[in-house]
Each structure stands twice: as structure tokens, then as C-alpha cells.
């Protein structure tokens, strides 16, 4: 993983010098190029319309300056591109361009672009070298790290996919400066999540600065992005395929995904749904007596800044019925991440319907009461 400001303009040379550098690098490695790709070889950039307007030219220039022959595919923006039709379109295009197993593919964009591009790269000729260049907060702290790639199915989000580790992840926090408030808000929900599951200092920093990070009065420090990325790397290194520790990353996501499904993936941004889910899981933990009311109130105060401004009213059942299509269910039970302290959480499979109803009723009152 490479993390530093300005790396987006150095992608070309970084990929050329892609001898594995363990841990986090500033991208200044002088290691000899390992890839058999040489300048003038093709390289593919997949991005969406929103990001293309802001960053594509810089990336194309950086790659071309390093000698690559750049092809760019621009998709529409949004979750709707995560379909088998998009994957087929990319594959057809790549066959036409004569790509072989050495052709690198770069996902330039948020989690959506990373997911669908990674899945297309993983399945083309049994795998092309795949690079993540995330441009959203969610992408930089979470989605681009860990090798989860995939598309949606009519039955739910990310139900078709695989684990395919990128050849490299290039994180340039300076590209976050142009994000609109709603995107910052959505991404910061994931940052708060890392505070709760793994890092008290990060949690306290969020408490102090969240409001001005959201408004843009203060830039989100690179150290915050790096802290989250390091937590994610550490967790994924311990449990790549999501059978143990990696489930911690699901804090707020069990109910969050149900809210997203209820809203047809349009009514709520991912982070907004996660904010609702974190309040629900926190409430359950408090009611179980395993988490203090004071810490729950600290989390809820932050989620008040992150939750959706408007939300159609709902009954507990409207949301709960969407829990049954969660791909993380084990033997018919959802997996819940419940806090025990700040930076300390449990993985539980024994949450009852009554607790779920209680949490959803609490969230409904908190939103609309
Ligand atoms: N975003 C959760 C995970 O990568 O496991």
C-alpha cells in the first residue's frame, strides 16, 4: 500500500516500480520494476463520470509520462453499475484491445468503481494485475483495502463476488479535498466505526473534529486516513476471508445493510445507513449491560451529525425483514458486532428478535421523535 499526498500524479512510475513494498510506503521506493510490462504496453483505467471530470487527465498524464499506452473506460456513476452487464462490457472491450495477463487495470474512483473493476479484473483470463486508486473516504479507509470485489444481484448488494487482492493500493488523501459534504459525511461514518472497534484515540479525535471535518472547515488529516487504513490492513492480514476478526469491520453494517436494502440503495448513502446501524448496535450493547450509557451517548452524538437529514418513517418490521438476505448470516443467524468499550467489541450471533425490534424502534424515535 502506498499512501501520501500527490501520489495520483505518480501512478505511472509506481506501477512500473511495483516490486512489492510491504506495509505502507510513501511511493518513493527505488526498487527495480518487477512487472513484465514495459512502457508502451497497454494499461487500463476504469473510472466513473464524476471522477473522470476531476482526475482522469492527471492520471492519464502520469501514466503516459511513464510510457504506458493508456486506455480509459468511463462508466456512469453510482451503485447501479455493479452488474454483470458492466463486467461483460469491460471484458468485451478488453478482448477487443487484446489485453493479456500482464495488462494492469486501475480502478480510479470510490468503492463502487473498485468493486466492479476488481471483479472484472479478477475474472478476465483468470486475473489481471489490479490496482486500486481510491478517491473517496470510504474507498481510502475501507473498500479498496482487503480484496473484496464483486457486483450486486437482484437479491442484494455484493452477493456475487470473490476475494482478489490488488497488486497495489495507491492512496492520495489530497484528492478528498474536492468531495462534497454529503460524501464526506458518508465516509466519516466508517472512520467513526474504526474508532469504536479498534482505536480510542481515533474515537476521541472524531469527537473533537467531526463537525469541522464534515463542514470542510478543517481538512481531514492524512494521519486519520492512514490510521484507518492501517487498522484495516491489520485485520485483513489476520483474517483475509472474513471468517473471524474481519467481521469486526461489520460494526453498524448488519442493520446498515438492511436500511440500505429497505431504501432500494437510493434513499440512503452507505455511511448514513452505517450511522443508523451503529446506533442500533450500540443501543443493544447498552441494553445488554455490556456497554456504558455514557459511551453510547458519545457515539450517538456523532451519529446525529452523520445520519440522513430526512428519512421516510418506518416500522421495525420494514427494516428487520431485510436482515434475512445478509450474506454474512451463519446458519440462519445474523452476525452482530456489539461494543464493550471504546476500541473493544464482541462478535455475537445470539441477538434476539426482541432486541432487534427494540433497537429499530429506538432508531425510529431518534430519527423522527
Ligand atoms: N468492508 C468490510 C470488509 O472489507 O470486510
Short mmCIF file of C-alpha atoms and ligand atoms in Angstrom, two decimals:
data_model
loop_
_atom_site.label_atom_id
_atom_site.label_comp_id
_atom_site.label_asym_id
_atom_site.label_seq_id
_atom_site.Cartn_x
_atom_site.Cartn_y
_atom_site.Cartn_z
CA UNK A 1 0.00 0.00 0.00
CA UNK A 2 1.26 3.47 -0.93
CA UNK A 3 -0.07 6.46 0.99
CA UNK A 4 0.97 10.09 0.52
CA UNK A 5 -0.29 13.33 -0.92
CA UNK A 6 0.35 13.74 -4.63
CA UNK A 7 0.58 10.04 -5.46
CA UNK A 8 -2.22 10.32 -8.01
CA UNK A 9 0.29 12.15 -10.23
CA UNK A 10 2.87 9.40 -9.76
CA UNK A 11 0.74 6.35 -10.52
CA UNK A 12 2.64 5.57 -13.72
CA UNK A 13 6.06 5.30 -12.09
CA UNK A 14 4.66 3.49 -9.02
CA UNK A 15 3.15 0.77 -11.18
CA UNK A 16 6.39 0.47 -13.14
CA UNK A 17 8.29 0.09 -9.88
CA UNK A 18 5.81 -2.35 -8.47
CA UNK A 19 8.25 -4.60 -6.70
CA UNK A 20 6.23 -5.41 -3.58
CA UNK A 21 6.93 -2.99 -0.75
CA UNK A 22 5.46 -4.43 2.45
CA UNK A 23 3.44 -2.17 4.73
CA UNK A 24 2.74 1.44 3.92
CA UNK A 25 5.08 3.24 1.55
CA UNK A 26 5.30 6.88 0.53
CA UNK A 27 5.79 5.64 -3.04
CA UNK A 28 9.44 6.71 -3.06
CA UNK A 29 10.83 3.18 -3.43
CA UNK A 30 13.59 2.89 -5.97
CA UNK A 31 13.06 -0.84 -6.28
CA UNK A 32 13.57 -2.29 -9.73
CA UNK A 33 10.48 -2.91 -11.83
CA UNK A 34 9.24 -6.47 -11.36
CA UNK A 35 6.33 -6.35 -13.75
CA UNK A 36 7.00 -7.70 -17.22
CA UNK A 37 5.02 -4.73 -18.51
CA UNK A 38 7.28 -2.17 -20.13
CA UNK A 39 6.49 1.34 -21.22
CA UNK A 40 4.35 1.39 -24.38
CA UNK A 41 2.45 -1.61 -23.02
CA UNK A 42 -1.25 -1.01 -22.52
CA UNK A 43 -2.75 -0.09 -19.20
CA UNK A 44 -6.46 0.22 -18.42
CA UNK A 45 -8.07 2.86 -16.22
CA UNK A 46 -11.70 2.36 -15.20
CA UNK A 47 -13.43 5.32 -13.63
CA UNK A 48 -16.87 6.91 -13.44
CA UNK A 49 -18.17 10.13 -14.93
CA UNK A 50 -17.87 12.12 -11.71
CA UNK A 51 -14.27 11.19 -11.05
CA UNK A 52 -13.28 11.33 -14.73
CA UNK A 53 -14.02 15.07 -14.85
CA UNK A 54 -11.85 15.75 -11.81
CA UNK A 55 -8.91 13.37 -12.01
CA UNK A 56 -8.74 11.33 -15.22
CA UNK A 57 -6.48 13.74 -17.09
CA UNK A 58 -3.94 13.84 -14.25
CA UNK A 59 -3.87 10.05 -14.12
CA UNK A 60 -3.61 9.71 -17.90
CA UNK A 61 -0.71 12.21 -17.93
CA UNK A 62 1.07 10.39 -15.13
CA UNK A 63 0.73 7.02 -16.86
CA UNK A 64 1.63 8.36 -20.30
CA UNK A 65 4.70 10.14 -18.88
CA UNK A 66 5.86 6.81 -17.51
CA UNK A 67 5.47 5.38 -21.02
CA UNK A 68 2.21 3.47 -20.72
CA UNK A 69 -0.28 3.33 -23.54
CA UNK A 70 -3.42 4.37 -21.67
CA UNK A 71 -6.98 3.20 -22.34
CA UNK A 72 -9.77 4.59 -20.23
CA UNK A 73 -13.27 3.23 -19.67
CA UNK A 74 -15.75 5.65 -18.13
CA UNK A 75 -18.90 4.25 -16.52
CA UNK A 76 -21.92 6.12 -15.21
CA UNK A 77 -21.65 6.99 -11.51
CA UNK A 78 -23.48 5.09 -8.78
CA UNK A 79 -24.23 1.70 -7.32
CA UNK A 80 -26.27 0.72 -10.41
CA UNK A 81 -23.10 -0.01 -12.40
CA UNK A 82 -22.31 -3.04 -10.23
CA UNK A 83 -23.92 -5.50 -12.64
CA UNK A 84 -22.90 -8.44 -14.79
CA UNK A 85 -23.68 -6.22 -17.81
CA UNK A 86 -20.92 -3.78 -16.80
CA UNK A 87 -18.48 -6.65 -16.29
CA UNK A 88 -19.37 -8.13 -19.71
CA UNK A 89 -18.92 -4.72 -21.34
CA UNK A 90 -15.46 -4.30 -19.81
CA UNK A 91 -14.46 -7.84 -20.79
CA UNK A 92 -15.61 -7.38 -24.40
CA UNK A 93 -13.67 -4.12 -24.60
CA UNK A 94 -10.54 -5.71 -23.14
CA UNK A 95 -10.70 -8.60 -25.64
CA UNK A 96 -11.01 -6.08 -28.47
CA UNK A 97 -7.94 -4.26 -27.17
CA UNK A 98 -6.01 -7.54 -26.98
CA UNK A 99 -5.18 -7.37 -23.27
CA UNK A 100 -3.12 -10.23 -21.86
CA UNK A 101 -2.42 -11.38 -18.34
CA UNK A 102 0.20 -8.67 -17.84
CA UNK A 103 -2.10 -5.77 -18.62
CA UNK A 104 -2.61 -3.74 -15.43
CA UNK A 105 -6.09 -2.46 -14.63
CA UNK A 106 -6.55 0.57 -12.36
CA UNK A 107 -9.81 1.31 -10.54
CA UNK A 108 -9.90 5.10 -10.16
CA UNK A 109 -12.88 6.04 -8.03
CA UNK A 110 -14.92 5.16 -4.98
CA UNK A 111 -15.89 1.76 -3.66
CA UNK A 112 -18.37 1.14 -6.47
CA UNK A 113 -15.79 1.52 -9.22
CA UNK A 114 -13.28 -0.53 -7.20
CA UNK A 115 -15.74 -3.38 -6.65
CA UNK A 116 -16.88 -3.82 -10.24
CA UNK A 117 -13.46 -3.17 -11.80
CA UNK A 118 -11.79 -5.58 -9.40
CA UNK A 119 -14.34 -8.27 -10.18
CA UNK A 120 -13.86 -7.75 -13.94
CA UNK A 121 -10.06 -7.88 -13.49
CA UNK A 122 -10.24 -10.98 -11.29
CA UNK A 123 -12.28 -12.90 -13.83
CA UNK A 124 -10.59 -11.84 -17.09
CA UNK A 125 -8.12 -14.52 -18.25
CA UNK A 126 -8.23 -15.72 -14.60
CA UNK A 127 -6.86 -12.47 -13.30
CA UNK A 128 -5.16 -9.26 -14.44
CA UNK A 129 -2.87 -7.20 -12.18
CA UNK A 130 -5.35 -4.93 -10.45
CA UNK A 131 -4.55 -1.56 -8.85
CA UNK A 132 -6.80 0.38 -6.54
CA UNK A 133 -6.63 4.19 -6.65
CA UNK A 134 -9.50 5.13 -4.30
CA UNK A 135 -10.83 8.67 -4.48
CA UNK A 136 -13.49 8.60 -1.73
CA UNK A 137 -13.10 8.39 2.05
CA UNK A 138 -14.91 5.03 2.14
CA UNK A 139 -12.60 3.78 -0.61
CA UNK A 140 -9.42 5.01 1.08
CA UNK A 141 -10.19 3.74 4.58
CA UNK A 142 -12.11 0.59 3.74
CA UNK A 143 -13.41 -0.57 0.36
CA UNK A 144 -10.12 -0.53 -1.60
CA UNK A 145 -8.28 -2.49 1.07
CA UNK A 146 -8.70 -6.19 1.62
CA UNK A 147 -9.52 -7.67 -1.78
CA UNK A 148 -13.31 -7.84 -1.65
CA UNK A 149 -14.59 -7.32 -5.20
CA UNK A 150 -17.99 -8.00 -6.67
CA UNK A 151 -21.28 -6.92 -8.13
CA UNK A 152 -24.88 -6.82 -6.96
CA UNK A 153 -27.64 -9.35 -7.57
CA UNK A 154 -31.36 -8.67 -7.70
CA UNK A 155 -31.48 -10.34 -4.27
CA UNK A 156 -28.99 -7.96 -2.71
CA UNK A 157 -25.79 -5.95 -2.70
CA UNK A 158 -22.38 -7.57 -3.32
CA UNK A 159 -23.89 -11.06 -3.44
CA UNK A 160 -21.72 -12.08 -6.43
CA UNK A 161 -18.02 -11.64 -5.84
CA UNK A 162 -14.70 -13.02 -4.71
CA UNK A 163 -11.55 -12.15 -2.82
CA UNK A 164 -8.92 -10.81 -5.21
CA UNK A 165 -6.06 -8.89 -3.67
CA UNK A 166 -4.89 -5.85 -5.60
CA UNK A 167 -1.31 -5.66 -6.85
CA UNK A 168 -1.21 -2.29 -5.11
CA UNK A 169 -3.35 0.33 -3.41
CA UNK A 170 -2.39 3.94 -4.06
CA UNK A 171 -3.99 6.33 -1.56
CA UNK A 172 -3.67 10.05 -2.15
CA UNK A 173 -5.57 11.86 0.64
CA UNK A 174 -5.28 15.20 -1.19
CA UNK A 175 -7.93 14.06 -3.71
CA UNK A 176 -10.50 14.10 -0.90
CA UNK A 177 -10.38 17.92 -0.80
CA UNK A 178 -12.94 18.19 -3.62
CA UNK A 179 -15.52 15.82 -2.07
CA UNK A 180 -18.98 17.31 -1.46
CA UNK A 181 -20.24 17.47 2.14
CA UNK A 182 -22.62 14.51 1.72
CA UNK A 183 -19.73 12.30 0.56
CA UNK A 184 -17.52 13.44 3.43
CA UNK A 185 -20.31 12.68 5.86
CA UNK A 186 -20.85 9.20 4.44
CA UNK A 187 -17.15 8.38 4.53
CA UNK A 188 -16.66 9.70 8.05
CA UNK A 189 -19.16 7.15 9.38
CA UNK A 190 -16.57 4.48 8.51
CA UNK A 191 -13.89 6.48 10.32
CA UNK A 192 -16.02 6.63 13.47
CA UNK A 193 -16.56 2.86 13.08
CA UNK A 194 -12.79 2.27 13.27
CA UNK A 195 -12.65 4.36 16.43
CA UNK A 196 -15.28 2.19 18.11
CA UNK A 197 -13.89 -1.17 17.00
CA UNK A 198 -10.19 -0.54 17.45
CA UNK A 199 -8.85 2.86 18.47
CA UNK A 200 -9.80 5.09 21.41
CA UNK A 201 -7.52 7.93 20.30
CA UNK A 202 -9.17 7.97 16.88
CA UNK A 203 -12.60 7.97 18.55
CA UNK A 204 -11.64 10.99 20.66
CA UNK A 205 -10.24 12.80 17.61
CA UNK A 206 -13.57 12.19 15.84
CA UNK A 207 -15.46 13.60 18.82
CA UNK A 208 -13.39 16.77 18.74
CA UNK A 209 -13.26 17.38 14.99
CA UNK A 210 -16.12 15.57 13.26
CA UNK A 211 -18.25 18.66 12.81
CA UNK A 212 -15.49 20.66 11.14
CA UNK A 213 -14.33 17.66 9.05
CA UNK A 214 -17.89 17.38 7.75
CA UNK A 215 -18.27 21.09 7.02
CA UNK A 216 -14.81 21.29 5.49
CA UNK A 217 -13.68 23.97 7.99
CA UNK A 218 -10.85 21.59 8.84
CA UNK A 219 -9.29 19.14 6.39
CA UNK A 220 -9.41 15.51 7.47
CA UNK A 221 -5.78 14.86 8.48
CA UNK A 222 -3.84 12.34 6.42
CA UNK A 223 -2.98 10.66 9.73
CA UNK A 224 -6.68 9.81 10.21
CA UNK A 225 -6.89 8.15 6.79
CA UNK A 226 -3.63 6.33 7.49
CA UNK A 227 -4.78 5.18 10.93
CA UNK A 228 -7.96 3.63 9.49
CA UNK A 229 -6.10 2.07 6.56
CA UNK A 230 -3.58 0.52 8.96
CA UNK A 231 -6.35 -0.93 11.14
CA UNK A 232 -7.98 -2.43 8.06
CA UNK A 233 -4.68 -3.87 6.80
CA UNK A 234 -4.01 -5.41 10.20
CA UNK A 235 -7.44 -7.01 10.40
CA UNK A 236 -7.35 -8.33 6.84
CA UNK A 237 -3.85 -9.74 7.35
CA UNK A 238 -5.23 -11.74 10.28
CA UNK A 239 -8.41 -12.91 8.52
CA UNK A 240 -8.45 -12.40 4.79
CA UNK A 241 -11.58 -14.41 4.03
CA UNK A 242 -13.88 -12.97 6.67
CA UNK A 243 -14.42 -15.93 8.96
CA UNK A 244 -13.17 -14.34 12.16
CA UNK A 245 -11.62 -10.99 13.06
CA UNK A 246 -12.61 -9.31 9.80
CA UNK A 247 -16.22 -9.43 10.93
CA UNK A 248 -15.38 -6.59 13.33
CA UNK A 249 -15.45 -4.30 10.31
CA UNK A 250 -19.15 -5.05 10.16
CA UNK A 251 -19.93 -2.86 13.17
CA UNK A 252 -23.07 -0.91 12.22
CA UNK A 253 -23.36 -2.80 8.96
CA UNK A 254 -25.82 -5.55 9.92
CA UNK A 255 -28.67 -3.09 10.38
CA UNK A 256 -26.97 -0.65 7.99
CA UNK A 257 -27.26 -3.06 5.06
CA UNK A 258 -30.91 -3.74 5.96
CA UNK A 259 -31.59 0.03 5.88
CA UNK A 260 -29.84 0.30 2.52
CA UNK A 261 -31.93 -2.52 1.07
CA UNK A 262 -35.12 -1.01 2.51
CA UNK A 263 -34.22 2.27 0.77
CA UNK A 264 -33.51 0.44 -2.52
CA UNK A 265 -29.91 1.66 -2.30
CA UNK A 266 -31.16 5.14 -3.23
CA UNK A 267 -32.74 6.62 -0.10
CA UNK A 268 -29.56 6.40 1.98
CA UNK A 269 -25.86 6.70 1.38
CA UNK A 270 -23.81 3.80 2.72
CA UNK A 271 -22.35 5.83 5.58
CA UNK A 272 -25.73 7.23 6.58
CA UNK A 273 -27.08 3.70 6.85
CA UNK A 274 -23.99 2.66 8.84
CA UNK A 275 -24.57 5.58 11.24
CA UNK A 276 -28.11 4.27 11.90
CA UNK A 277 -26.74 0.74 12.28
CA UNK A 278 -24.04 1.83 14.74
CA UNK A 279 -26.68 3.49 16.92
CA UNK A 280 -28.78 0.30 16.77
CA UNK A 281 -25.86 -1.98 17.71
CA UNK A 282 -24.70 0.45 20.40
CA UNK A 283 -28.19 0.57 21.88
CA UNK A 284 -28.35 -3.25 22.02
CA UNK A 285 -24.95 -3.40 23.73
CA UNK A 286 -26.06 -0.81 26.28
CA UNK A 287 -29.34 -2.62 26.98
CA UNK A 288 -27.39 -5.87 27.49
CA UNK A 289 -25.41 -4.04 30.14
CA UNK A 290 -22.11 -4.62 28.34
CA UNK A 291 -21.59 -1.01 27.24
CA UNK A 292 -21.89 2.15 29.32
CA UNK A 293 -24.72 4.59 28.64
CA UNK A 294 -22.12 7.36 28.60
CA UNK A 295 -20.13 5.82 25.75
CA UNK A 296 -23.32 5.02 23.85
CA UNK A 297 -24.33 8.69 24.17
CA UNK A 298 -20.90 9.76 22.84
CA UNK A 299 -21.38 7.55 19.77
CA UNK A 300 -25.00 8.65 19.26
CA UNK A 301 -23.93 12.32 19.40
CA UNK A 302 -21.54 11.73 16.50
CA UNK A 303 -24.09 9.71 14.57
CA UNK A 304 -26.52 12.62 14.91
CA UNK A 305 -24.11 14.55 12.67
CA UNK A 306 -23.79 11.64 10.24
CA UNK A 307 -27.37 10.37 9.96
CA UNK A 308 -29.58 11.25 6.98
CA UNK A 309 -31.27 14.64 7.21
CA UNK A 310 -34.58 13.21 6.03
CA UNK A 311 -35.83 9.66 6.11
CA UNK A 312 -39.27 8.22 5.38
CA UNK A 313 -40.87 6.88 8.54
CA UNK A 314 -40.55 3.15 9.06
CA UNK A 315 -41.70 0.40 11.40
CA UNK A 316 -39.23 -2.07 12.91
CA UNK A 317 -40.57 -4.86 10.68
CA UNK A 318 -39.92 -2.86 7.47
CA UNK A 319 -36.20 -2.97 8.21
CA UNK A 320 -35.94 -6.29 10.07
CA UNK A 321 -37.30 -8.29 7.14
CA UNK A 322 -34.28 -7.22 5.09
CA UNK A 323 -31.91 -8.86 7.57
CA UNK A 324 -32.65 -12.29 6.10
CA UNK A 325 -30.72 -11.66 2.87
CA UNK A 326 -27.47 -10.68 4.61
CA UNK A 327 -24.67 -12.74 3.04
CA UNK A 328 -22.87 -12.84 6.38
CA UNK A 329 -25.63 -14.90 8.02
CA UNK A 330 -24.44 -18.14 9.55
CA UNK A 331 -26.97 -20.96 9.98
CA UNK A 332 -29.87 -18.55 9.67
CA UNK A 333 -28.46 -16.05 12.19
CA UNK A 334 -27.11 -12.59 11.55
CA UNK A 335 -23.73 -11.68 12.94
CA UNK A 336 -23.73 -8.61 15.19
CA UNK A 337 -20.81 -6.53 16.39
CA UNK A 338 -21.59 -5.12 19.83
CA UNK A 339 -19.30 -2.71 21.70
CA UNK A 340 -17.93 -3.49 25.12
CA UNK A 341 -15.85 -0.33 25.39
CA UNK A 342 -14.39 2.23 23.01
CA UNK A 343 -11.95 0.21 20.93
CA UNK A 344 -13.34 -3.11 22.13
CA UNK A 345 -16.19 -5.04 20.50
CA UNK A 346 -17.69 -8.55 20.55
CA UNK A 347 -18.84 -10.70 17.65
CA UNK A 348 -22.28 -12.09 18.58
CA UNK A 349 -24.74 -14.44 16.93
CA UNK A 350 -27.27 -14.51 19.76
CA UNK A 351 -29.16 -11.26 19.25
CA UNK A 352 -32.91 -11.86 19.66
CA UNK A 353 -35.80 -10.58 17.60
CA UNK A 354 -36.90 -8.58 20.62
CA UNK A 355 -33.55 -6.81 20.78
CA UNK A 356 -33.68 -6.07 17.04
CA UNK A 357 -37.22 -4.67 17.37
CA UNK A 358 -36.12 -2.59 20.35
CA UNK A 359 -33.11 -1.16 18.51
CA UNK A 360 -35.15 -0.31 15.41
CA UNK A 361 -37.86 1.34 17.49
CA UNK A 362 -35.15 3.36 19.27
CA UNK A 363 -33.67 4.44 15.90
CA UNK A 364 -37.12 5.43 14.58
CA UNK A 365 -37.74 7.61 17.66
CA UNK A 366 -34.21 9.06 17.49
CA UNK A 367 -34.73 9.96 13.81
CA UNK A 368 -38.30 11.18 13.96
CA UNK A 369 -39.17 11.63 17.61
N1 LIG B 1 -15.81 -3.62 4.28
C1 LIG B 1 -15.71 -4.75 5.11
C2 LIG B 1 -14.63 -5.68 4.72
O1 LIG B 1 -13.83 -5.38 3.87
O2 LIG B 1 -14.56 -6.76 5.25
#
